[in-house]
Amino acid sequence: MNSTNLSIVGIGAVTGYGWGIDTMWDGLSSGRPAAQQWYELGGRFPEGCWFARVPEGPERENSGTSRYAQAYAAAVDEALQDARNSGWEPGERVAILHSTTRADLELMRTRYLAPESVSPRRSYVEQAWTTPPGMAMMRHQFTGPSMVVSAACSSGLHALAVAQRLLDCGDATDVVVTAADIGFDGEEMTLFASLGPLIHDAPPEAVCRPFQEGSRGFVLGEAAAAVVLSRSSTAQPYARLLSSTLGNDAYHPVAIKPDHVQMLRVVDEALAAAGTERSAVEYYSAHGTGTEECNQADTAVLDHLDQAAGYGLKPLLGHTMGAAPLMDTVVMAASYRSGRLPVPKPVSNGHPRLARDAIERGSGVTLQLGIGFGGNISAAVFDGPPTPGRAA
């Protein structure tokens, strides 16, 4: 779907680096992965697990009790304050679209393993998927629609696409798109590792190498992210959302169809809706999990784009599940304003158009891809804000 004058005007994030956009940006700019070795995660998982875990943060009133709820609220509030600082004012019907794959795992675990420590009624309400965005709606007195979008690890980009459609259909004047996946423990990681892609016993640089030789999967991460999407004429935008497209390869519950036909169709439809040629794309924000299947898919897209520089952020942030695509959007948006995009440095032979150091950038079209279990595919096309003398 094509969009007109639709921009990202505020951003917020909580990551394995810590709380807030500035902390995230400093971490990415350092080139140091957010993952550390964590112990006593519970369950049957080996000790010394590499994991980009969100650290404990300051308590926030009216936001819930768990790390998930607190981090979610922090990302939302930061994005809204950032938008207001840019000149944005909320319209009549501000919506919140929340994306996640698991909801609040820590709270669910507490309900069963330490029920005496929580109020049954309160824990039931807090653990509902709709509660974090609902609390944010109450806190900020927003009356647009609020809903949860779950499309596995493409959830964040799916939510952004749904947000665009809410705006285009007139169901909302502005949308706060949010994402969070926080609360993993040893039991959850054991199950995921049994599939093969999650690697726990080695640091990210030895595991996750998008577009490079020797890549074998990813290290898990946690994150919460938020962006404010608006057609505000008074706000100074980070980036413009030119188009978004959704699809499915109808192939397998957890595998990517190897011919990539539907994936490239989704990409081409996103570019056509944006009025952009493949040769005009300067940056490709890859799904970038580092698995063999994902590397093949990302390579097919990068080759399809003629001249774009490709990069993936999961070696630094970890794979933050449903929050991963929106984290990529947050970093992309921030890079347009800063003029610099921090990317992981390659550690082995790779694609000739793999970005090999921080990208000094101005405007320039970015294509972002999201891939999720269940065959889910999403793509979005972005550009920087108009510069003086340049048409929107």
mmCIF file of C-alpha atoms in Angstrom:
data_model
loop_
_atom_site.group_PDB
_atom_site.id
_atom_site.type_symbol
_atom_site.label_atom_id
_atom_site.label_comp_id
_atom_site.label_asym_id
_atom_site.label_seq_id
_atom_site.Cartn_x
_atom_site.Cartn_y
_atom_site.Cartn_z
ATOM 1 C CA MET A 1 0.000 0.000 0.000
ATOM 2 C CA ASN A 2 1.251 3.460 -0.897
ATOM 3 C CA SER A 3 1.312 6.226 1.659
ATOM 4 C CA THR A 4 1.316 10.014 1.330
ATOM 5 C CA ASN A 5 3.236 12.247 3.745
ATOM 6 C CA LEU A 6 3.305 9.548 6.407
ATOM 7 C CA SER A 7 6.289 9.922 8.711
ATOM 8 C CA ILE A 8 7.963 8.553 11.812
ATOM 9 C CA VAL A 9 8.045 11.493 14.222
ATOM 10 C CA GLY A 10 9.068 9.823 17.490
ATOM 11 C CA ILE A 11 11.039 6.754 18.591
ATOM 12 C CA GLY A 12 11.699 4.863 21.820
ATOM 13 C CA ALA A 13 13.523 1.665 22.767
ATOM 14 C CA VAL A 14 14.687 -0.627 25.544
ATOM 15 C CA THR A 15 17.309 -3.223 24.561
ATOM 16 C CA GLY A 16 19.979 -5.492 25.939
ATOM 17 C CA TYR A 17 22.190 -2.399 26.031
ATOM 18 C CA GLY A 18 19.849 -0.753 28.532
ATOM 19 C CA TRP A 19 16.945 1.673 28.704
ATOM 20 C CA GLY A 20 16.437 4.426 26.161
ATOM 21 C CA ILE A 21 17.392 5.422 22.630
ATOM 22 C CA ASP A 22 20.652 7.073 23.672
ATOM 23 C CA THR A 23 21.838 3.936 25.468
ATOM 24 C CA MET A 24 20.920 1.812 22.448
ATOM 25 C CA TRP A 25 22.675 4.156 20.047
ATOM 26 C CA ASP A 26 25.854 4.248 22.149
ATOM 27 C CA GLY A 27 25.862 0.457 22.264
ATOM 28 C CA LEU A 28 25.397 0.049 18.524
ATOM 29 C CA SER A 29 28.015 2.702 17.786
ATOM 30 C CA SER A 30 30.536 0.887 19.963
ATOM 31 C CA GLY A 31 30.251 -2.225 17.799
ATOM 32 C CA ARG A 32 29.957 -4.291 20.980
ATOM 33 C CA PRO A 33 27.139 -6.871 20.996
ATOM 34 C CA ALA A 34 24.458 -6.421 23.641
ATOM 35 C CA ALA A 35 24.628 -10.118 24.537
ATOM 36 C CA GLN A 36 26.422 -11.266 27.664
ATOM 37 C CA GLN A 37 26.737 -14.600 29.417
ATOM 38 C CA TRP A 38 23.849 -15.018 31.825
ATOM 39 C CA TYR A 39 23.513 -17.556 34.634
ATOM 40 C CA GLU A 40 20.643 -19.029 36.670
ATOM 41 C CA LEU A 41 18.068 -18.607 33.927
ATOM 42 C CA GLY A 42 16.202 -21.623 35.233
ATOM 43 C CA GLY A 43 14.996 -24.796 33.617
ATOM 44 C CA ARG A 44 17.296 -27.245 31.880
ATOM 45 C CA PHE A 45 19.329 -24.709 29.953
ATOM 46 C CA PRO A 46 23.132 -24.790 30.369
ATOM 47 C CA GLU A 47 24.697 -22.090 32.519
ATOM 48 C CA GLY A 48 26.698 -19.346 30.887
ATOM 49 C CA CYS A 49 24.076 -18.711 28.188
ATOM 50 C CA TRP A 50 24.794 -15.937 25.686
ATOM 51 C CA PHE A 51 21.731 -13.728 25.737
ATOM 52 C CA ALA A 52 20.984 -10.025 25.059
ATOM 53 C CA ARG A 53 18.710 -9.673 28.085
ATOM 54 C CA VAL A 54 16.992 -6.422 29.010
ATOM 55 C CA PRO A 55 18.391 -5.392 32.417
ATOM 56 C CA GLU A 56 16.239 -4.341 35.328
ATOM 57 C CA GLY A 57 15.183 -0.722 35.035
ATOM 58 C CA PRO A 58 13.542 2.016 37.060
ATOM 59 C CA GLU A 59 9.977 1.391 38.183
ATOM 60 C CA ARG A 60 7.273 3.375 36.440
ATOM 61 C CA GLU A 61 3.880 4.102 37.976
ATOM 62 C CA ASN A 62 0.724 2.804 36.294
ATOM 63 C CA SER A 63 2.743 0.577 33.987
ATOM 64 C CA GLY A 64 2.561 -2.943 35.444
ATOM 65 C CA THR A 65 4.997 -4.879 37.607
ATOM 66 C CA SER A 66 7.128 -7.032 35.274
ATOM 67 C CA ARG A 67 10.174 -6.185 33.133
ATOM 68 C CA TYR A 68 7.962 -6.644 30.075
ATOM 69 C CA ALA A 69 5.347 -4.142 31.239
ATOM 70 C CA GLN A 70 7.890 -1.638 32.540
ATOM 71 C CA ALA A 71 10.050 -1.749 29.399
ATOM 72 C CA TYR A 72 6.993 -1.491 27.167
ATOM 73 C CA ALA A 73 5.780 1.599 29.005
ATOM 74 C CA ALA A 74 9.236 3.168 28.900
ATOM 75 C CA ALA A 75 9.549 2.737 25.127
ATOM 76 C CA VAL A 76 6.050 4.149 24.526
ATOM 77 C CA ASP A 77 6.565 7.150 26.798
ATOM 78 C CA GLU A 78 9.971 7.899 25.285
ATOM 79 C CA ALA A 79 8.592 7.807 21.737
ATOM 80 C CA LEU A 80 5.675 10.077 22.632
ATOM 81 C CA GLN A 81 7.908 12.583 24.408
ATOM 82 C CA ASP A 82 10.326 12.494 21.479
ATOM 83 C CA ALA A 83 7.443 13.165 19.072
ATOM 84 C CA ARG A 84 6.194 16.075 21.142
ATOM 85 C CA ASN A 85 9.713 17.482 21.260
ATOM 86 C CA SER A 86 9.742 17.379 17.452
ATOM 87 C CA GLY A 87 6.578 19.495 17.241
ATOM 88 C CA TRP A 88 3.938 16.735 17.077
ATOM 89 C CA GLU A 89 0.590 17.131 18.811
ATOM 90 C CA PRO A 90 -1.779 14.143 19.202
ATOM 91 C CA GLY A 91 -4.780 14.099 16.886
ATOM 92 C CA GLU A 92 -8.312 13.182 17.909
ATOM 93 C CA ARG A 93 -7.928 9.400 17.560
ATOM 94 C CA VAL A 94 -4.472 8.153 18.472
ATOM 95 C CA ALA A 95 -4.191 4.360 18.108
ATOM 96 C CA ILE A 96 -1.736 1.890 19.591
ATOM 97 C CA LEU A 97 -0.793 -1.267 17.673
ATOM 98 C CA HIS A 98 1.271 -3.664 19.750
ATOM 99 C CA SER A 99 3.300 -6.521 18.257
ATOM 100 C CA THR A 100 4.682 -9.530 20.125
ATOM 101 C CA THR A 101 5.147 -13.279 19.825
ATOM 102 C CA ARG A 102 4.771 -14.444 23.426
ATOM 103 C CA ALA A 103 3.329 -11.670 25.625
ATOM 104 C CA ASP A 104 4.600 -11.543 29.228
ATOM 105 C CA LEU A 105 6.429 -14.825 29.816
ATOM 106 C CA GLU A 106 7.914 -13.885 33.196
ATOM 107 C CA LEU A 107 4.526 -13.073 34.643
ATOM 108 C CA MET A 108 3.067 -16.315 33.311
ATOM 109 C CA ARG A 109 5.937 -18.233 34.885
ATOM 110 C CA THR A 110 5.416 -16.487 38.222
ATOM 111 C CA ARG A 111 1.731 -17.391 38.197
ATOM 112 C CA TYR A 112 2.625 -21.084 38.114
ATOM 113 C CA LEU A 113 5.915 -21.310 40.010
ATOM 114 C CA ALA A 114 5.372 -18.687 42.714
ATOM 115 C CA PRO A 115 1.602 -18.090 42.872
ATOM 116 C CA GLU A 116 1.826 -16.882 46.470
ATOM 117 C CA SER A 117 3.880 -13.877 45.326
ATOM 118 C CA VAL A 118 1.196 -12.383 43.059
ATOM 119 C CA SER A 119 -2.460 -11.499 43.248
ATOM 120 C CA PRO A 120 -4.339 -14.032 41.055
ATOM 121 C CA ARG A 121 -6.728 -11.399 39.779
ATOM 122 C CA ARG A 122 -4.032 -8.804 39.112
ATOM 123 C CA SER A 123 -1.649 -11.290 37.487
ATOM 124 C CA TYR A 124 -4.410 -12.527 35.192
ATOM 125 C CA VAL A 125 -5.160 -8.983 34.029
ATOM 126 C CA GLU A 126 -1.500 -7.993 33.663
ATOM 127 C CA GLN A 127 -0.649 -11.122 31.697
ATOM 128 C CA ALA A 128 -3.329 -10.480 29.065
ATOM 129 C CA TRP A 129 -1.784 -9.462 25.727
ATOM 130 C CA THR A 130 -4.041 -6.403 25.525
ATOM 131 C CA THR A 131 -3.105 -4.949 28.921
ATOM 132 C CA PRO A 132 0.216 -3.154 28.158
ATOM 133 C CA PRO A 133 -1.208 -1.176 25.207
ATOM 134 C CA GLY A 134 -4.457 -0.691 27.132
ATOM 135 C CA MET A 135 -2.566 0.799 30.075
ATOM 136 C CA ALA A 136 -0.727 3.128 27.695
ATOM 137 C CA MET A 137 -4.056 4.232 26.186
ATOM 138 C CA MET A 138 -5.345 5.032 29.676
ATOM 139 C CA ARG A 139 -2.155 6.786 30.749
ATOM 140 C CA HIS A 140 -2.176 9.075 27.721
ATOM 141 C CA GLN A 141 -5.975 9.249 27.240
ATOM 142 C CA PHE A 142 -5.860 8.037 23.637
ATOM 143 C CA THR A 143 -9.186 6.916 22.167
ATOM 144 C CA GLY A 144 -8.247 5.465 18.791
ATOM 145 C CA PRO A 145 -8.259 1.694 18.254
ATOM 146 C CA SER A 146 -5.875 -0.510 20.217
ATOM 147 C CA MET A 147 -4.971 -4.045 19.225
ATOM 148 C CA VAL A 148 -2.256 -6.711 19.289
ATOM 149 C CA VAL A 149 -0.627 -7.984 16.086
ATOM 150 C CA SER A 150 1.236 -11.295 16.133
ATOM 151 C CA ALA A 151 2.935 -12.662 13.022
ATOM 152 C CA ALA A 152 5.922 -14.382 14.641
ATOM 153 C CA CYS A 153 9.238 -12.626 13.983
ATOM 154 C CA SER A 154 7.760 -10.299 11.370
ATOM 155 C CA SER A 155 5.256 -8.940 13.913
ATOM 156 C CA GLY A 156 6.805 -5.487 14.271
ATOM 157 C CA LEU A 157 6.772 -4.789 10.537
ATOM 158 C CA HIS A 158 3.295 -6.295 10.168
ATOM 159 C CA ALA A 159 2.082 -3.870 12.840
ATOM 160 C CA LEU A 160 3.642 -0.945 10.997
ATOM 161 C CA ALA A 161 1.796 -1.990 7.835
ATOM 162 C CA VAL A 162 -1.501 -2.315 9.699
ATOM 163 C CA ALA A 163 -0.884 1.127 11.213
ATOM 164 C CA GLN A 164 -0.535 2.602 7.750
ATOM 165 C CA ARG A 165 -3.868 1.078 6.789
ATOM 166 C CA LEU A 166 -5.594 2.467 9.885
ATOM 167 C CA LEU A 167 -4.355 5.932 8.945
ATOM 168 C CA ASP A 168 -5.313 5.587 5.292
ATOM 169 C CA CYS A 169 -8.806 4.327 6.187
ATOM 170 C CA GLY A 170 -9.357 7.150 8.664
ATOM 171 C CA ASP A 171 -9.707 4.936 11.732
ATOM 172 C CA ALA A 172 -6.857 6.813 13.425
ATOM 173 C CA THR A 173 -5.245 10.233 13.178
ATOM 174 C CA ASP A 174 -1.892 8.953 14.515
ATOM 175 C CA VAL A 175 -0.594 5.522 15.476
ATOM 176 C CA VAL A 176 1.921 4.490 18.112
ATOM 177 C CA VAL A 177 3.372 1.225 16.807
ATOM 178 C CA THR A 178 4.922 -0.839 19.589
ATOM 179 C CA ALA A 179 6.693 -4.160 20.044
ATOM 180 C CA ALA A 180 8.013 -6.185 22.955
ATOM 181 C CA ASP A 181 9.347 -9.666 23.561
ATOM 182 C CA ILE A 182 10.828 -9.933 27.039
ATOM 183 C CA GLY A 183 10.901 -12.691 29.653
ATOM 184 C CA PHE A 184 12.695 -15.691 28.142
ATOM 185 C CA ASP A 185 14.072 -18.346 30.482
ATOM 186 C CA GLY A 186 15.945 -21.626 30.186
ATOM 187 C CA GLU A 187 12.865 -23.713 29.429
ATOM 188 C CA GLU A 188 11.749 -21.446 26.599
ATOM 189 C CA MET A 189 15.243 -21.287 25.107
ATOM 190 C CA THR A 190 15.669 -25.052 25.338
ATOM 191 C CA LEU A 191 12.569 -25.539 23.224
ATOM 192 C CA PHE A 192 13.686 -22.962 20.673
ATOM 193 C CA ALA A 193 17.221 -24.330 20.522
ATOM 194 C CA SER A 194 15.827 -27.774 19.704
ATOM 195 C CA LEU A 195 14.744 -26.354 16.321
ATOM 196 C CA GLY A 196 18.355 -25.498 15.538
ATOM 197 C CA PRO A 197 18.613 -21.736 14.906
ATOM 198 C CA LEU A 198 19.111 -20.510 18.485
ATOM 199 C CA ILE A 199 22.728 -20.850 19.635
ATOM 200 C CA HIS A 200 23.480 -20.321 23.327
ATOM 201 C CA ASP A 201 27.068 -21.443 23.880
ATOM 202 C CA ALA A 202 29.031 -18.969 21.755
ATOM 203 C CA PRO A 203 29.191 -15.165 21.429
ATOM 204 C CA PRO A 204 27.208 -13.481 18.636
ATOM 205 C CA GLU A 205 30.178 -12.844 16.339
ATOM 206 C CA ALA A 206 30.842 -16.589 16.219
ATOM 207 C CA VAL A 207 27.208 -17.412 15.484
ATOM 208 C CA CYS A 208 25.233 -14.736 13.647
ATOM 209 C CA ARG A 209 26.856 -13.523 10.427
ATOM 210 C CA PRO A 210 24.242 -12.258 7.956
ATOM 211 C CA PHE A 211 25.459 -12.467 4.330
ATOM 212 C CA GLN A 212 28.718 -14.115 5.496
ATOM 213 C CA GLU A 213 30.397 -17.504 5.563
ATOM 214 C CA GLY A 214 30.207 -19.496 8.777
ATOM 215 C CA SER A 215 26.838 -18.155 9.911
ATOM 216 C CA ARG A 216 24.772 -20.736 11.782
ATOM 217 C CA GLY A 217 21.958 -18.962 13.592
ATOM 218 C CA PHE A 218 21.474 -16.309 16.236
ATOM 219 C CA VAL A 219 21.820 -15.407 19.888
ATOM 220 C CA LEU A 220 18.502 -14.558 21.533
ATOM 221 C CA GLY A 221 17.717 -11.002 22.575
ATOM 222 C CA GLU A 222 14.977 -9.037 24.302
ATOM 223 C CA ALA A 223 13.654 -5.581 23.448
ATOM 224 C CA ALA A 224 10.771 -3.148 23.529
ATOM 225 C CA ALA A 225 10.369 -0.536 20.790
ATOM 226 C CA ALA A 226 7.939 2.197 19.780
ATOM 227 C CA VAL A 227 7.506 4.596 16.865
ATOM 228 C CA VAL A 228 4.957 7.354 16.400
ATOM 229 C CA LEU A 229 3.517 7.338 12.880
ATOM 230 C CA SER A 230 1.750 10.494 11.777
ATOM 231 C CA ARG A 231 0.904 12.887 8.958
ATOM 232 C CA SER A 232 1.613 15.835 11.222
ATOM 233 C CA SER A 233 2.585 18.958 9.306
ATOM 234 C CA THR A 234 4.227 20.542 12.358
ATOM 235 C CA ALA A 235 6.583 17.742 13.450
ATOM 236 C CA GLN A 236 10.135 17.290 12.247
ATOM 237 C CA PRO A 237 10.188 13.677 10.979
ATOM 238 C CA TYR A 238 12.914 11.086 11.249
ATOM 239 C CA ALA A 239 11.892 9.248 8.090
ATOM 240 C CA ARG A 240 8.992 8.810 5.689
ATOM 241 C CA LEU A 241 7.128 5.536 5.255
ATOM 242 C CA LEU A 242 6.544 5.309 1.505
ATOM 243 C CA SER A 243 4.796 1.936 1.350
ATOM 244 C CA SER A 244 4.232 -1.421 3.029
ATOM 245 C CA THR A 245 3.198 -4.843 1.760
ATOM 246 C CA LEU A 246 2.172 -8.106 3.455
ATOM 247 C CA GLY A 247 2.246 -11.674 2.156
ATOM 248 C CA ASN A 248 2.829 -15.343 2.871
ATOM 249 C CA ASP A 249 4.766 -18.080 1.080
ATOM 250 C CA ALA A 250 2.238 -20.820 2.063
ATOM 251 C CA TYR A 251 5.008 -23.382 2.523
ATOM 252 C CA HIS A 252 5.841 -24.569 6.057
ATOM 253 C CA PRO A 253 5.182 -23.684 9.744
ATOM 254 C CA VAL A 254 8.830 -22.766 10.446
ATOM 255 C CA ALA A 255 10.729 -22.916 7.133
ATOM 256 C CA ILE A 256 11.180 -20.467 4.270
ATOM 257 C CA LYS A 257 10.151 -21.589 0.802
ATOM 258 C CA PRO A 258 13.465 -22.015 -1.039
ATOM 259 C CA ASP A 259 12.341 -20.543 -4.372
ATOM 260 C CA HIS A 260 11.703 -17.109 -2.704
ATOM 261 C CA VAL A 261 9.070 -16.333 -5.344
ATOM 262 C CA GLN A 262 6.501 -14.924 -2.922
ATOM 263 C CA MET A 263 9.153 -13.036 -0.963
ATOM 264 C CA LEU A 264 10.368 -11.252 -4.083
ATOM 265 C CA ARG A 265 6.753 -10.580 -5.052
ATOM 266 C CA VAL A 266 6.173 -8.825 -1.731
ATOM 267 C CA VAL A 267 9.361 -6.800 -2.264
ATOM 268 C CA ASP A 268 8.375 -5.800 -5.796
ATOM 269 C CA GLU A 269 4.870 -4.810 -4.697
ATOM 270 C CA ALA A 270 6.289 -2.635 -1.919
ATOM 271 C CA LEU A 271 8.626 -0.927 -4.382
ATOM 272 C CA ALA A 272 5.841 -0.428 -6.927
ATOM 273 C CA ALA A 273 3.556 1.070 -4.288
ATOM 274 C CA ALA A 274 6.356 3.453 -3.306
ATOM 275 C CA GLY A 275 6.945 4.413 -6.935
ATOM 276 C CA THR A 276 10.544 3.256 -6.572
ATOM 277 C CA GLU A 277 12.696 1.187 -8.912
ATOM 278 C CA ARG A 278 14.878 -1.627 -7.616
ATOM 279 C CA SER A 279 17.960 0.278 -8.753
ATOM 280 C CA ALA A 280 16.959 3.249 -6.574
ATOM 281 C CA VAL A 281 17.157 1.323 -3.288
ATOM 282 C CA GLU A 282 20.337 2.328 -1.473
ATOM 283 C CA TYR A 283 20.012 0.293 1.725
ATOM 284 C CA TYR A 284 18.557 -3.139 2.460
ATOM 285 C CA SER A 285 17.647 -3.731 6.108
ATOM 286 C CA ALA A 286 17.673 -7.530 6.105
ATOM 287 C CA HIS A 287 15.745 -9.848 8.385
ATOM 288 C CA GLY A 288 19.225 -11.188 9.073
ATOM 289 C CA THR A 289 18.811 -14.055 11.549
ATOM 290 C CA GLY A 290 21.968 -15.688 10.215
ATOM 291 C CA THR A 291 20.415 -19.113 9.654
ATOM 292 C CA GLU A 292 21.177 -20.852 6.374
ATOM 293 C CA GLU A 293 17.599 -20.437 5.114
ATOM 294 C CA CYS A 294 17.414 -16.771 6.075
ATOM 295 C CA ASN A 295 20.841 -16.045 4.588
ATOM 296 C CA GLN A 296 19.681 -17.535 1.304
ATOM 297 C CA ALA A 297 16.474 -15.497 1.391
ATOM 298 C CA ASP A 298 18.254 -12.258 2.299
ATOM 299 C CA THR A 299 20.843 -12.866 -0.418
ATOM 300 C CA ALA A 300 18.083 -13.405 -2.982
ATOM 301 C CA VAL A 301 16.540 -10.059 -2.030
ATOM 302 C CA LEU A 302 19.860 -8.215 -1.987
ATOM 303 C CA ASP A 303 20.767 -9.588 -5.429
ATOM 304 C CA HIS A 304 17.306 -8.554 -6.628
ATOM 305 C CA LEU A 305 17.940 -4.948 -5.573
ATOM 306 C CA ASP A 306 20.782 -4.271 -8.030
ATOM 307 C CA GLN A 307 22.978 -1.941 -5.971
ATOM 308 C CA ALA A 308 21.733 -1.643 -2.378
ATOM 309 C CA ALA A 309 24.099 -2.031 0.580
ATOM 310 C CA GLY A 310 22.841 -4.845 2.832
ATOM 311 C CA TYR A 311 23.070 -5.092 6.594
ATOM 312 C CA GLY A 312 21.465 -6.876 9.539
ATOM 313 C CA LEU A 313 21.504 -5.769 13.183
ATOM 314 C CA LYS A 314 20.942 -9.074 14.990
ATOM 315 C CA PRO A 315 24.677 -9.679 15.604
ATOM 316 C CA LEU A 316 24.544 -6.587 17.842
ATOM 317 C CA LEU A 317 21.012 -6.587 19.293
ATOM 318 C CA GLY A 318 20.408 -10.334 19.314
ATOM 319 C CA HIS A 319 17.273 -11.741 17.727
ATOM 320 C CA THR A 320 14.553 -9.917 19.630
ATOM 321 C CA MET A 321 11.746 -11.985 18.113
ATOM 322 C CA GLY A 322 8.575 -10.027 17.300
ATOM 323 C CA ALA A 323 10.269 -6.792 18.361
ATOM 324 C CA ALA A 324 13.143 -7.287 15.909
ATOM 325 C CA PRO A 325 11.565 -5.657 12.824
ATOM 326 C CA LEU A 326 10.447 -2.581 14.764
ATOM 327 C CA MET A 327 13.899 -2.313 16.370
ATOM 328 C CA ASP A 328 15.341 -2.295 12.842
ATOM 329 C CA THR A 329 12.879 0.474 11.939
ATOM 330 C CA VAL A 330 13.874 2.502 15.004
ATOM 331 C CA VAL A 331 17.575 2.262 14.140
ATOM 332 C CA MET A 332 16.902 3.066 10.475
ATOM 333 C CA ALA A 333 14.849 6.129 11.438
ATOM 334 C CA ALA A 334 17.488 7.384 13.865
ATOM 335 C CA SER A 335 20.190 6.977 11.230
ATOM 336 C CA TYR A 336 18.449 9.370 8.841
ATOM 337 C CA ARG A 337 18.609 12.093 11.482
ATOM 338 C CA SER A 338 22.135 11.365 12.692
ATOM 339 C CA GLY A 339 23.564 10.870 9.211
ATOM 340 C CA ARG A 340 25.212 7.646 10.343
ATOM 341 C CA LEU A 341 24.031 4.030 10.443
ATOM 342 C CA PRO A 342 26.023 1.772 12.801
ATOM 343 C CA VAL A 343 26.221 -1.794 11.475
ATOM 344 C CA PRO A 344 28.082 -4.936 12.607
ATOM 345 C CA LYS A 345 31.554 -5.304 11.175
ATOM 346 C CA PRO A 346 31.919 -8.471 9.056
ATOM 347 C CA VAL A 347 33.995 -11.240 10.574
ATOM 348 C CA SER A 348 34.308 -13.536 7.519
ATOM 349 C CA ASN A 349 34.000 -13.531 3.747
ATOM 350 C CA GLY A 350 30.649 -12.217 2.636
ATOM 351 C CA HIS A 351 28.467 -10.704 -0.034
ATOM 352 C CA PRO A 352 30.247 -7.984 -2.046
ATOM 353 C CA ARG A 353 27.513 -5.480 -1.122
ATOM 354 C CA LEU A 354 27.475 -6.249 2.590
ATOM 355 C CA ALA A 355 27.984 -3.015 4.551
ATOM 356 C CA ARG A 356 31.396 -3.374 6.194
ATOM 357 C CA ASP A 357 31.447 -0.378 8.507
ATOM 358 C CA ALA A 358 29.164 2.366 9.745
ATOM 359 C CA ILE A 359 27.334 3.890 6.792
ATOM 360 C CA GLU A 360 27.536 7.644 6.404
ATOM 361 C CA ARG A 361 24.145 8.466 4.983
ATOM 362 C CA GLY A 362 21.846 11.304 4.113
ATOM 363 C CA SER A 363 18.532 10.536 2.510
ATOM 364 C CA GLY A 364 18.227 7.471 0.343
ATOM 365 C CA VAL A 365 15.623 4.754 -0.010
ATOM 366 C CA THR A 366 15.700 1.844 2.454
ATOM 367 C CA LEU A 367 13.855 -1.434 1.903
ATOM 368 C CA GLN A 368 13.165 -3.406 5.080
ATOM 369 C CA LEU A 369 12.139 -7.068 5.124
ATOM 370 C CA GLY A 370 10.439 -9.080 7.858
ATOM 371 C CA ILE A 371 10.094 -12.874 7.868
ATOM 372 C CA GLY A 372 8.182 -14.920 10.423
ATOM 373 C CA PHE A 373 7.132 -18.460 11.228
ATOM 374 C CA GLY A 374 3.913 -19.462 9.520
ATOM 375 C CA GLY A 375 5.172 -18.200 6.161
ATOM 376 C CA ASN A 376 4.710 -14.534 7.091
ATOM 377 C CA ILE A 377 6.454 -11.920 4.941
ATOM 378 C CA SER A 378 6.388 -8.148 5.234
ATOM 379 C CA ALA A 379 8.241 -5.372 3.429
ATOM 380 C CA ALA A 380 8.332 -1.608 3.838
ATOM 381 C CA VAL A 381 10.012 1.194 1.918
ATOM 382 C CA PHE A 382 11.366 4.285 3.686
ATOM 383 C CA ASP A 383 13.151 7.476 2.759
ATOM 384 C CA GLY A 384 14.617 10.315 4.771
ATOM 385 C CA PRO A 385 12.666 13.511 5.367
ATOM 386 C CA PRO A 386 12.613 16.071 2.568
ATOM 387 C CA THR A 387 15.542 18.456 2.553
ATOM 388 C CA PRO A 388 15.230 22.131 1.623
ATOM 389 C CA GLY A 389 14.641 22.428 -2.105
ATOM 390 C CA ARG A 390 13.654 18.751 -2.383
ATOM 391 C CA ALA A 391 10.036 17.796 -3.016
ATOM 392 C CA ALA A 392 8.290 15.495 -0.558
#
